[in-house]
Coordinates of C-alpha atoms and ligand atoms in Angstrom, one line a residue:
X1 CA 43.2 -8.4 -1.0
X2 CA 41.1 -7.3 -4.0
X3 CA 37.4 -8.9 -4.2
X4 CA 36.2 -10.4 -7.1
X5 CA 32.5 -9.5 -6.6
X6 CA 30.8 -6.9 -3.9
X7 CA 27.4 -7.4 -1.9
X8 CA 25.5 -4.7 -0.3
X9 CA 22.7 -5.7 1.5
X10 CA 23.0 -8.1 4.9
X11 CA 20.3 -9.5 5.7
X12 CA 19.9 -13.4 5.4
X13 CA 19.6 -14.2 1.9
X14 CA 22.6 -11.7 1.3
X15 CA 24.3 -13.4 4.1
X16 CA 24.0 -16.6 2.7
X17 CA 25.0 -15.9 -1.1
X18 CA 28.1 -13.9 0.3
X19 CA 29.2 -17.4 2.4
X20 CA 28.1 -19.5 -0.7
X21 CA 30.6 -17.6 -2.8
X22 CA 33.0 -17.5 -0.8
X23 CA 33.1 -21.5 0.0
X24 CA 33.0 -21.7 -4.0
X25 CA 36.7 -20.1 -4.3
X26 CA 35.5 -16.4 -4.5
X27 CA 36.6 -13.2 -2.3
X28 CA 33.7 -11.0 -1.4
X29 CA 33.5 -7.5 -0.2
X30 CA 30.2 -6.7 1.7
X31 CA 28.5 -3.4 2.8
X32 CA 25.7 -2.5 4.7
X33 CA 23.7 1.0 5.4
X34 CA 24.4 0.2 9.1
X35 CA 27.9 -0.7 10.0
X36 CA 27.3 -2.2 13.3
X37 CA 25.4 -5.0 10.8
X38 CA 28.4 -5.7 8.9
X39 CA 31.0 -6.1 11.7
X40 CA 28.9 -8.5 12.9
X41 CA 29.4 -10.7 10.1
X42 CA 33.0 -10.2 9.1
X43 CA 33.4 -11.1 13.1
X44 CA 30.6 -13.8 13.3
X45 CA 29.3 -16.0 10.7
X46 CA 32.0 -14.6 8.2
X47 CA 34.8 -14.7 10.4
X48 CA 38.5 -16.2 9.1
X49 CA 37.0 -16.2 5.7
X50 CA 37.6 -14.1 2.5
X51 CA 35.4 -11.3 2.9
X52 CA 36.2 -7.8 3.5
X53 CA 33.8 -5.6 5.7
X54 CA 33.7 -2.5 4.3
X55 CA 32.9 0.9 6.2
X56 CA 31.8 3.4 3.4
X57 CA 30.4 3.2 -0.3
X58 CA 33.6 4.1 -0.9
X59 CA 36.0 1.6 0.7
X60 CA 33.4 -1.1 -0.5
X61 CA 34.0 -0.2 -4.2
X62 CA 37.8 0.5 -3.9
X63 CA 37.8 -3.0 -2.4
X64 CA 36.2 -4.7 -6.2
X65 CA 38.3 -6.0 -8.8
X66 CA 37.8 -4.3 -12.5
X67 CA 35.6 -4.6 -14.0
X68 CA 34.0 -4.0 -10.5
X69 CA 30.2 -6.4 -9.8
X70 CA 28.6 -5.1 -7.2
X71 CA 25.8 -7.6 -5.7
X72 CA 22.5 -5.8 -4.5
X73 CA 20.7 -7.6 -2.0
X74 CA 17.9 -5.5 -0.2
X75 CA 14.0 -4.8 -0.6
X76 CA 12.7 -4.7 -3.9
X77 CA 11.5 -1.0 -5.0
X78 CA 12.8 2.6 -4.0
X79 CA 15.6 0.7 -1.9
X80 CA 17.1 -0.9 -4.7
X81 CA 17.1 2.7 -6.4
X82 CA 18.9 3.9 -3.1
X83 CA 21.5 2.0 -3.5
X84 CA 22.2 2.3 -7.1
X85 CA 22.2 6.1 -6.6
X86 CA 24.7 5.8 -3.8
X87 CA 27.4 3.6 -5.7
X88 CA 26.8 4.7 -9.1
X89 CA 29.3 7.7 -8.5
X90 CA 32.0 5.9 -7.7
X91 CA 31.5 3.1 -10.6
X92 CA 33.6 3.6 -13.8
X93 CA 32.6 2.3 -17.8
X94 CA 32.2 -1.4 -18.3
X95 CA 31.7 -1.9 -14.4
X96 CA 28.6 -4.1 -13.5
X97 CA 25.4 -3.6 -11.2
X98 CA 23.3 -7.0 -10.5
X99 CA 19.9 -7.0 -8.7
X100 CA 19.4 -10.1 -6.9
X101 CA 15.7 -9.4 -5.3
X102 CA 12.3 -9.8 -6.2
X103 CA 12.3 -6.7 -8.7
X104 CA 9.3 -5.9 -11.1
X105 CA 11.0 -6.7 -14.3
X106 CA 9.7 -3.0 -15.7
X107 CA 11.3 -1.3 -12.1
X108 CA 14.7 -3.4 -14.0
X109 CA 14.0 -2.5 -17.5
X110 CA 13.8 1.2 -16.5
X111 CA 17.6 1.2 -14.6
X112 CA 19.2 -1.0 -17.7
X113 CA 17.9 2.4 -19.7
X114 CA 19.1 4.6 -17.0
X115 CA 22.5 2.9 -16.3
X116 CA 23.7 1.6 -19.9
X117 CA 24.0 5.0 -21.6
X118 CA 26.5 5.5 -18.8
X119 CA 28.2 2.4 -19.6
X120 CA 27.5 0.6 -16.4
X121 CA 26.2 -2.9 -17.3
X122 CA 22.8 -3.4 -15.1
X123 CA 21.2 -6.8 -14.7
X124 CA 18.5 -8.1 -12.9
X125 CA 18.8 -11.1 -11.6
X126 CA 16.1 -13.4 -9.9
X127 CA 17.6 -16.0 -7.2
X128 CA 15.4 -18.5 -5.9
X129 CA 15.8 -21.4 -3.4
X130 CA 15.2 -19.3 0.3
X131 CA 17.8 -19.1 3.2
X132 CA 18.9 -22.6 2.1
X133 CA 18.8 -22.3 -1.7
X134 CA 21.4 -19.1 -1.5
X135 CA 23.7 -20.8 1.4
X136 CA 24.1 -23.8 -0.8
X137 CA 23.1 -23.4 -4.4
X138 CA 20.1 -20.9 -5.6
X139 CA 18.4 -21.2 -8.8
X140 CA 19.5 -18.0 -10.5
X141 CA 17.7 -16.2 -13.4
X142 CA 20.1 -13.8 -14.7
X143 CA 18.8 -10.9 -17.4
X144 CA 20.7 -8.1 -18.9
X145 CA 22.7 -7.4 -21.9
X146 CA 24.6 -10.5 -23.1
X147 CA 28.2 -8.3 -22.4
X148 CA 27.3 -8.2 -18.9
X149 CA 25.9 -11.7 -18.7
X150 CA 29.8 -12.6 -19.7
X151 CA 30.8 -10.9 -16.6
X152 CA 28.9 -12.7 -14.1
X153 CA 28.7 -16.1 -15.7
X154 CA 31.7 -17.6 -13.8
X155 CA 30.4 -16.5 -10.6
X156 CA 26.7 -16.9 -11.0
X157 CA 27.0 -20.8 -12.5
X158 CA 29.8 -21.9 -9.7
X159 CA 27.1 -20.9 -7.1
X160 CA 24.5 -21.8 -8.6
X161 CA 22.8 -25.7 -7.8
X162 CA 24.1 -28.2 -10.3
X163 CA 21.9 -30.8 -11.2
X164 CA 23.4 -33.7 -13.4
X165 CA 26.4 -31.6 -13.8
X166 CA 24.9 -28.8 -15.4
X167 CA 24.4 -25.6 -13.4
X168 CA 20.8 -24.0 -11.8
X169 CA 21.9 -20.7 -14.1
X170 CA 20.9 -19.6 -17.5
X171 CA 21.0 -16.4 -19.2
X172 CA 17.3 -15.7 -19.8
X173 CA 17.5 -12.5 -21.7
X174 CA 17.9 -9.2 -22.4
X175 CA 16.8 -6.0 -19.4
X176 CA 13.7 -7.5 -16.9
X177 CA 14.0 -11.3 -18.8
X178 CA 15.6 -12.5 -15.7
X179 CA 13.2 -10.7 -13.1
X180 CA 9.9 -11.4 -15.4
X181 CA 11.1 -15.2 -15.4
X182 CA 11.6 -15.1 -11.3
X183 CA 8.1 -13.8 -11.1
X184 CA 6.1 -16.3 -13.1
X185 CA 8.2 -18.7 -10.7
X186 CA 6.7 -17.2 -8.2
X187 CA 3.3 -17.4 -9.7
X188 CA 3.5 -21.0 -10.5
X189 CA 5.2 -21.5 -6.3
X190 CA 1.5 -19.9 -5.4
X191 CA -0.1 -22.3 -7.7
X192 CA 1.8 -25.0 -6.4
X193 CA 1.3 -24.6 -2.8
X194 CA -2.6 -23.8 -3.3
X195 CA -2.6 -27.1 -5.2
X196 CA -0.7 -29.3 -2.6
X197 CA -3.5 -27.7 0.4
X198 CA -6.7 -28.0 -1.5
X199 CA -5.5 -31.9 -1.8
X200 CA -4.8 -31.9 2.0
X201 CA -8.4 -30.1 2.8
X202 CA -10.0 -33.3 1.1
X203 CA -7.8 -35.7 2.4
X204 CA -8.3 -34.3 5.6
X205 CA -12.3 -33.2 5.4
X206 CA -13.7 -35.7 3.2
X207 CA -11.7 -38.4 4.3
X208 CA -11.1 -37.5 8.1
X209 CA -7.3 -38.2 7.9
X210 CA -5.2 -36.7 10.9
X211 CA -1.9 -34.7 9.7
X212 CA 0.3 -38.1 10.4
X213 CA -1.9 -40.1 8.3
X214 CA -1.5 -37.7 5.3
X215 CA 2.3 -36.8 6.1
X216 CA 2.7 -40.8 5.0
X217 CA 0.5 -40.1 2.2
X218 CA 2.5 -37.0 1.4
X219 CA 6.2 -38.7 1.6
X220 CA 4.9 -41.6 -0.7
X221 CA 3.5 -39.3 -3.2
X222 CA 6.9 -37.9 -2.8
X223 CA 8.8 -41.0 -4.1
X224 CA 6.7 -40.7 -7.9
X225 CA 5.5 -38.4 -10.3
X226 CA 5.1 -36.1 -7.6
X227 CA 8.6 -35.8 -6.2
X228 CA 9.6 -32.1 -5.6
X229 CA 10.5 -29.9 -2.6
X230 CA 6.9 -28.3 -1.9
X231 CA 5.7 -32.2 -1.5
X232 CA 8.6 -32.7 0.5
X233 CA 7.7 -29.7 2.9
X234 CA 4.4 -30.5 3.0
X235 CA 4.7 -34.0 4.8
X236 CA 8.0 -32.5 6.5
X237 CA 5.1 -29.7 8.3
X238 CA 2.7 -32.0 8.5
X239 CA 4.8 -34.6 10.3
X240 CA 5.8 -32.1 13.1
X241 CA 4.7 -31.9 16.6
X242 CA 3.6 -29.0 18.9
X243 CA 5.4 -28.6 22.0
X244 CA 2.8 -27.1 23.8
X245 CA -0.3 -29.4 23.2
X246 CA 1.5 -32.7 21.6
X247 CA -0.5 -32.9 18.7
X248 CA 0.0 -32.0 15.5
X249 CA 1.7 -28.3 14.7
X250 CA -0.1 -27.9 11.4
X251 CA -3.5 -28.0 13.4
X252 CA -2.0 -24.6 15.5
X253 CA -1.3 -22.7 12.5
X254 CA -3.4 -19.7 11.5
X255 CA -5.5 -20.5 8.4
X256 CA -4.2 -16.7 6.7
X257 CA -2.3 -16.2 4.2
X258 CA 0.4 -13.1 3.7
X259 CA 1.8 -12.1 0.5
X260 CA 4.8 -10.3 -0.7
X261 CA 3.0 -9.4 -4.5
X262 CA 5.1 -11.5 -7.0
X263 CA 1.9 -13.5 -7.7
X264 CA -0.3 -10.2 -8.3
X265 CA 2.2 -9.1 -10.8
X266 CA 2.0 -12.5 -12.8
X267 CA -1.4 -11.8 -13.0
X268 CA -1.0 -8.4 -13.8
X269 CA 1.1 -9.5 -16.7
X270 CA -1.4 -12.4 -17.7
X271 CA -4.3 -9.8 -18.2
X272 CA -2.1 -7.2 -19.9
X273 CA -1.0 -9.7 -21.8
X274 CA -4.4 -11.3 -22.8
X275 CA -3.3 -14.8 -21.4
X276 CA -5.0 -17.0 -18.8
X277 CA -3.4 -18.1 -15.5
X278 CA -6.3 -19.1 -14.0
X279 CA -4.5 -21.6 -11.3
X280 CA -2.4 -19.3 -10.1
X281 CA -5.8 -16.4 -10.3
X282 CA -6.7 -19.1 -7.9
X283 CA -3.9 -19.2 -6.1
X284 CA -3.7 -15.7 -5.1
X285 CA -7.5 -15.0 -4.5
X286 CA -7.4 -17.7 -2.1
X287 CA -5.0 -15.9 -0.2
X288 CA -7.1 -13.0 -0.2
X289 CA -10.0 -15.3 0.9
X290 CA -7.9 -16.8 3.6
X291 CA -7.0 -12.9 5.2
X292 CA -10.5 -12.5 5.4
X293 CA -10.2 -14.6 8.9
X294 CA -12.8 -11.9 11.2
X295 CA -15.3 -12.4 7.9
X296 CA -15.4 -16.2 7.5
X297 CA -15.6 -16.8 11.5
X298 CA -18.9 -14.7 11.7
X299 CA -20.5 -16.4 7.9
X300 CA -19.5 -19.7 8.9
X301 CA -22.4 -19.1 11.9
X302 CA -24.9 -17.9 8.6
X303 CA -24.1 -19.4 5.6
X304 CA -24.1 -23.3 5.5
X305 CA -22.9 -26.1 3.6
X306 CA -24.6 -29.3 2.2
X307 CA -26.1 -30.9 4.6
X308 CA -25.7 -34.8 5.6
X309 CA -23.3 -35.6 3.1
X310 CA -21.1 -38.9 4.0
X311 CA -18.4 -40.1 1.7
X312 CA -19.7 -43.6 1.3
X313 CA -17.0 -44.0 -1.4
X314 CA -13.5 -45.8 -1.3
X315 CA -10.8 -44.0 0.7
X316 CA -7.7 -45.8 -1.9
X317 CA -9.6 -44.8 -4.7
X318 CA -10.1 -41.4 -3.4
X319 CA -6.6 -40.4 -2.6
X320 CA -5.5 -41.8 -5.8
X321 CA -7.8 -39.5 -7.4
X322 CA -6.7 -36.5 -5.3
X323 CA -2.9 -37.6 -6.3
X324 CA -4.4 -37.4 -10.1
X325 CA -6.4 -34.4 -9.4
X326 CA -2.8 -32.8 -8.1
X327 CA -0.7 -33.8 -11.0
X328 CA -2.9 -32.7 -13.7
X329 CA -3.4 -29.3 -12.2
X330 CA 0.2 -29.1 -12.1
X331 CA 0.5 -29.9 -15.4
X332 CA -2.3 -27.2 -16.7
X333 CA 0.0 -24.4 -14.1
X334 CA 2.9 -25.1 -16.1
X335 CA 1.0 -24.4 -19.6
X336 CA -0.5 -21.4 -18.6
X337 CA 2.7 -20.1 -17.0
X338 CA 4.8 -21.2 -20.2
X339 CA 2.3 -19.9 -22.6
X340 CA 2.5 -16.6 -20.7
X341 CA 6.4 -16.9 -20.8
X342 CA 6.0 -16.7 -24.9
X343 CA 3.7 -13.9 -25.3
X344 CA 5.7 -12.1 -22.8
X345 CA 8.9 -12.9 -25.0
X346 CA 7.3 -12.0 -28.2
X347 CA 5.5 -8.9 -26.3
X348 CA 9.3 -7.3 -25.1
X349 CA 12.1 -8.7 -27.3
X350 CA 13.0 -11.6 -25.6
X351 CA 14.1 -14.9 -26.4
X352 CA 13.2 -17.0 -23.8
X353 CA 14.0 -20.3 -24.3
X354 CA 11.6 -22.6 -22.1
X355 CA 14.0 -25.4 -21.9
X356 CA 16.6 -23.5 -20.3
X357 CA 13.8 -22.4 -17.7
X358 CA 12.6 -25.5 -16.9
X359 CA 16.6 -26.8 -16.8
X360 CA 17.0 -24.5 -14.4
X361 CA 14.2 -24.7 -12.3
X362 CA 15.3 -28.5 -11.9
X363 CA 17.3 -27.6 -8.7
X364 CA 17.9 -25.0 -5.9
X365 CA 14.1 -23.3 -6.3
X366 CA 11.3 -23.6 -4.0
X367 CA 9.2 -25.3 -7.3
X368 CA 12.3 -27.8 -8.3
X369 CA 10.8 -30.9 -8.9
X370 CA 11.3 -34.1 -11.0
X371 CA 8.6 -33.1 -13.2
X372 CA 11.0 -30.1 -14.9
X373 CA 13.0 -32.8 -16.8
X374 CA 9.5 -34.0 -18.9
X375 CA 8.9 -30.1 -19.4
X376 CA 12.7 -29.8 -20.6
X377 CA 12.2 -32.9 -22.7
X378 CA 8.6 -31.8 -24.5
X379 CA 10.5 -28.2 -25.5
X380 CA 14.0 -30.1 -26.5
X381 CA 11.1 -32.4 -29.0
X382 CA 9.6 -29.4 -29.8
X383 CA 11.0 -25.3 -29.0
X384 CA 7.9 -24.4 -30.6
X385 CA 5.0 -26.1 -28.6
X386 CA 2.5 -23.8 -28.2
X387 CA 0.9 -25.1 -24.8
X388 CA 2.6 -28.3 -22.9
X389 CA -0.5 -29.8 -23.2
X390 CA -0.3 -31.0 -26.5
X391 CA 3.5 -32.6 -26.0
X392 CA 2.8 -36.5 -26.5
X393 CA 3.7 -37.2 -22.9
X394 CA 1.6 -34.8 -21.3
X395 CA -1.2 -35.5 -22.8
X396 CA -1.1 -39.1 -22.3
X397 CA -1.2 -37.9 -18.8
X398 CA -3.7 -35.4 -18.7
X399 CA -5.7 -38.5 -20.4
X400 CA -4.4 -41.3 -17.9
X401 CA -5.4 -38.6 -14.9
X402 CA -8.6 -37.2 -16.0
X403 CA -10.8 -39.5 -14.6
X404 CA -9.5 -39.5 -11.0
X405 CA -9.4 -35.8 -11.3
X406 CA -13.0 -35.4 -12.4
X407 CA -14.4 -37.5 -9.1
X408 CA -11.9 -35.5 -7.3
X409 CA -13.2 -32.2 -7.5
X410 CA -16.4 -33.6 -8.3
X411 CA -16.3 -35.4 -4.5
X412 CA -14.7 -31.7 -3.1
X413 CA -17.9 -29.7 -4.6
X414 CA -20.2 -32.6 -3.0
X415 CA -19.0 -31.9 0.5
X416 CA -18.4 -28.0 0.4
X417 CA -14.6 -28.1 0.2
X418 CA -13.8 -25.5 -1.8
X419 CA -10.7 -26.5 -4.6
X420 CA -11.1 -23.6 -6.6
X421 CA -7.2 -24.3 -8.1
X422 CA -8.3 -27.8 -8.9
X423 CA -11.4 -26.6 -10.7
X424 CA -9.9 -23.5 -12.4
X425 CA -7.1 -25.9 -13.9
X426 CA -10.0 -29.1 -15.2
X427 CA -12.3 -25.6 -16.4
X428 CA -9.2 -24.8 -18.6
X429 CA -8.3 -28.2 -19.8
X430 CA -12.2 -28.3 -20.6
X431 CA -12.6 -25.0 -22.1
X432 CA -9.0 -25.8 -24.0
X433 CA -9.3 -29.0 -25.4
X434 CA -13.1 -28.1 -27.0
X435 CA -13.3 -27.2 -30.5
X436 CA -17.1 -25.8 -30.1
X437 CA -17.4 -23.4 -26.7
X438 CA -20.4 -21.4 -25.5
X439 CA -19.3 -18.0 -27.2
X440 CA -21.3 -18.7 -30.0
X441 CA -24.1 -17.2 -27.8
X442 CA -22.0 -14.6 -26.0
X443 CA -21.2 -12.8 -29.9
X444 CA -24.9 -13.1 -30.4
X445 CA -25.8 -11.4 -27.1
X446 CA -23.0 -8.5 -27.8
X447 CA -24.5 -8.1 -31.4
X448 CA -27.9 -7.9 -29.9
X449 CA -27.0 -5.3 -27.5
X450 CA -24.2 -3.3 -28.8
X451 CA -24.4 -4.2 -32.6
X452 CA -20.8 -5.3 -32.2
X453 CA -20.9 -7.4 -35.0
X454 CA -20.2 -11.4 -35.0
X455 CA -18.4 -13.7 -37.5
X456 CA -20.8 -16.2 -39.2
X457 CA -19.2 -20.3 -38.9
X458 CA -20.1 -20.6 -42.9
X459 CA -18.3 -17.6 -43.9
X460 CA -15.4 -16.8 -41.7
X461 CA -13.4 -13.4 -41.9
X462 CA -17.1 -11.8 -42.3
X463 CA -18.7 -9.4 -40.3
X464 CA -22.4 -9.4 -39.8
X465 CA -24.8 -7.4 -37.5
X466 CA -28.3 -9.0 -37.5
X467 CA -31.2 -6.8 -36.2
X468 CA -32.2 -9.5 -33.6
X469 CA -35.7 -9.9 -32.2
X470 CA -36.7 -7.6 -29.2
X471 CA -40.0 -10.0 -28.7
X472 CA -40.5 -13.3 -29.8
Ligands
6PG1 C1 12.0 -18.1 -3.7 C2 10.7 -17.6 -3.1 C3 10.9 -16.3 -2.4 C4 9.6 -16.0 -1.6 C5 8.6 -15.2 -2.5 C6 7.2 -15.5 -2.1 O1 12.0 -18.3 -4.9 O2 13.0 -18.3 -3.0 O3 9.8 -17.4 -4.2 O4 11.3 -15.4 -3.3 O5 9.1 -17.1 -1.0 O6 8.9 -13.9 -2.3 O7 6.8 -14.9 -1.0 P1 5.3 -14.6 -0.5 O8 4.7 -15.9 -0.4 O9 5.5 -13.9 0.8 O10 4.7 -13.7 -1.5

């Protein structure tokens, strides 16, 4: 028995794609650095199936079919390096290497220039969808050379989620396409989930609603506009009960946040780029915020919030507007992240095409939501839309929600909740959609200080430096 594709790398995720794979028709050799690890797969979860436990590098790669694919699944960084070092002896021309972690798509660029001179195709390839997504159909964001692409495509589209018949699996692009692509997913997942609790924290501050109460308002939201997995979740958590004190499990959870670092590096890219992700800054900063736990205890005896503030207003109208307030900053997270997915393309080669990404997203991802289909439809109108904002349909809906949004976060700033991805998203909607901004000042204060020079509105593409007044 020959397999057609190898994994190394056992823990869950790898688990999971290797049983997925298998279930879809395909035999699978698997390795792990400790043994022990992969007998007790091939004799647990994997047993009677087509997979073949091997003990060494070596029997692992005599076990592939030419050209040989070899799978990695382990921690992103010096690991996945490990590894590559280890099997790359044993490889021969035209065999393929995939990467199937969260990479950083320059640690992926780096091996394609390493590993193609040798012959040995080298792809990075981002999976999404969790312990569930891999065990039953990931969202995969394959990038590499379109020769190894080839390779994979059977495998990587049969296991893949299908939505409407058409697979969760796309060639994004050439080296780090697919790894840059699976970390503004990420991004946008942080953005996402920061947006869904900041509407919670007014549902449940303003308004006073206990976690069942909002669970229903969660699961309806769920049935509209809405619909997607993280709402799904959200009234999934916030409908479950604690053992130990029979209330609400949500309420038990500590309010701090961990991080693995895929939404730093989307903001690393948005600044090195020169584009702004301000929901998903956001995003990540109130992370941070939240892992200041020790710090916020001890302020929250000094620093105060408004005092004597009651909504008066109408609860309906309220957590319609926070629905609004939701969608629209959704919306604005999708534009930033897909006008940082074209400079990104135009800054490296690539030719991302946005409607395959938002095709793919539609299924097997933690953001999958109904919502990809209107982003697939505004780039199939129109590949070269330069911010989803100004597609037809969203702006009719950035117009229908505006209102609703405004009292929103106007209501949250009222009573001190803080909804700094709600605000960030209406400040760039705001700054965006204005034809006359504030900088007008800001190039008169550099030229005043720094005689940097500023561009006069009457005679553009010229260059003045005015000796200002030092006292008036
Ligand atoms: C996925 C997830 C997965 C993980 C991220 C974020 O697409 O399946 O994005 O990759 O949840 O690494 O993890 P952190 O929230 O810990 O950074």
């Amino acid at each position: 028995m020959q397999a057609d594709i190898g994994l190394v790398g056992l823990a869950v995720m790898g688990e999971n794609l290797v049983l997925n794979m298998e279930e879809k028709g395909f035999t699978v050799a698997v390795y792990n650095r400790t043994h022990s690890v992969v007998e007790k797969f091939v004799n647990g979860r994997g047993a009677g199936k087509k997979i073949i436990g091997a003990k060494t590098m070596a029997d692992f790669v005599k076990s592939l079919k030419k050209p040989r694919k070899v799978m990695i699944m382990v921690k992103a960084g010096a690991p996945v390096d490990a590894v590559i070092n280890e099997v790359l002896p044993l490889l021969e021309k035209g065999d393929l290497i995939t990467d199937g972690g969260n990479s950083l798509f320059t640690d992926t660029q780096r091996r394609v220039k390493e590993l193609e001179p040798k012959g040995i195709h080298y792809m990075g390839s981002g999976v999404s969808g969790g312990e569930e997504g891999a065990r039953h159909g990931p969202s995969i964001m394959p990038g590499g050379s379109k020769e190894a692409w080839e390779i994979v495509k059977p495998i990587f589209t049969k296991i893949s989620a299908q939505v409407e018949g058409e697979a969760c699996c796309r060639y994004m692009g050439t080296d780090g396409a697919g790894n840059y692509v699976k970390t503004i997913h990420n991004g946008i997942e942080y953005g996402d989930m920061q947006l869904i609790c900041e509407a919670y924290d007014i549902l449940r501050t303003v308004l006073g609603m206990s976690a069942k109460d909002m669970q229903g308002v969660f699961a309806d939201w769920n049935k509209g506009e809405l619909d997607s997995f993280l709402i799904e979740v959200t009234s999934h958590v916030l409908g479950a009960k604690d053992e130990k004190t029979g209330g609400a499990l949500v309420d038990m959870v500590l309010d701090k946040a961990g991080q693995k670092g895929t939404g730093k590096w989307t903001l690393q890219s948005a600044t090195e780029l020169g584009v702004v992700a301000s929901t998903i800054n956001a995003a990540v900063e109130a992370r941070i915020l939240s892992a200041l736990k020790d710090q916020r205890v001890a302020a929250s005896k000094i620093l105060h919030g408004p005092k004597d503030v009651k909504f008066e207003g109408d609860k309906d109208t309220l957590v319609k507007s926070v629905h609004d307030a939701l969608y629209a900053s959704k919306i604005i997270s999708y534009a930033q992240g897909f006008a940082l997915f074209g400079r990104a393309a135009q800054e490296y080669g690539w030719k991302l095409n946005f409607g395959d990404i938002a095709t793919i997203w539609r299924g097997g991802c933690i953001i999958r939501a109904r919502f990809l289909n209107r982003i697939k439809e505004a780039y199939d109108r129109n590949p070269n839309l330069e911010n989803l904002m100004l597609d037809p349909f969203f702006t009719s809906v950035l117009d229908r929600a505006q209102s609703g949004w405004r009292y929103a976060v106007a209501t949250a700033v009222q009573h001190g909740v803080a909804v700094p991805a709600f605000g960030a998203s209406l400040a760039y909607f705001d700054s965006y959609r204005r034809e006359s901004l504030p900088t007008n000042l800001l190039q008169a204060q550099r030229d005043y200080f720094g005689a940097h020079t500023y561009e006069r509105t009457d005679a553009l593409g010229t260059f003045v430096h005015t000796e200002w007044p030092h006292s008036l």
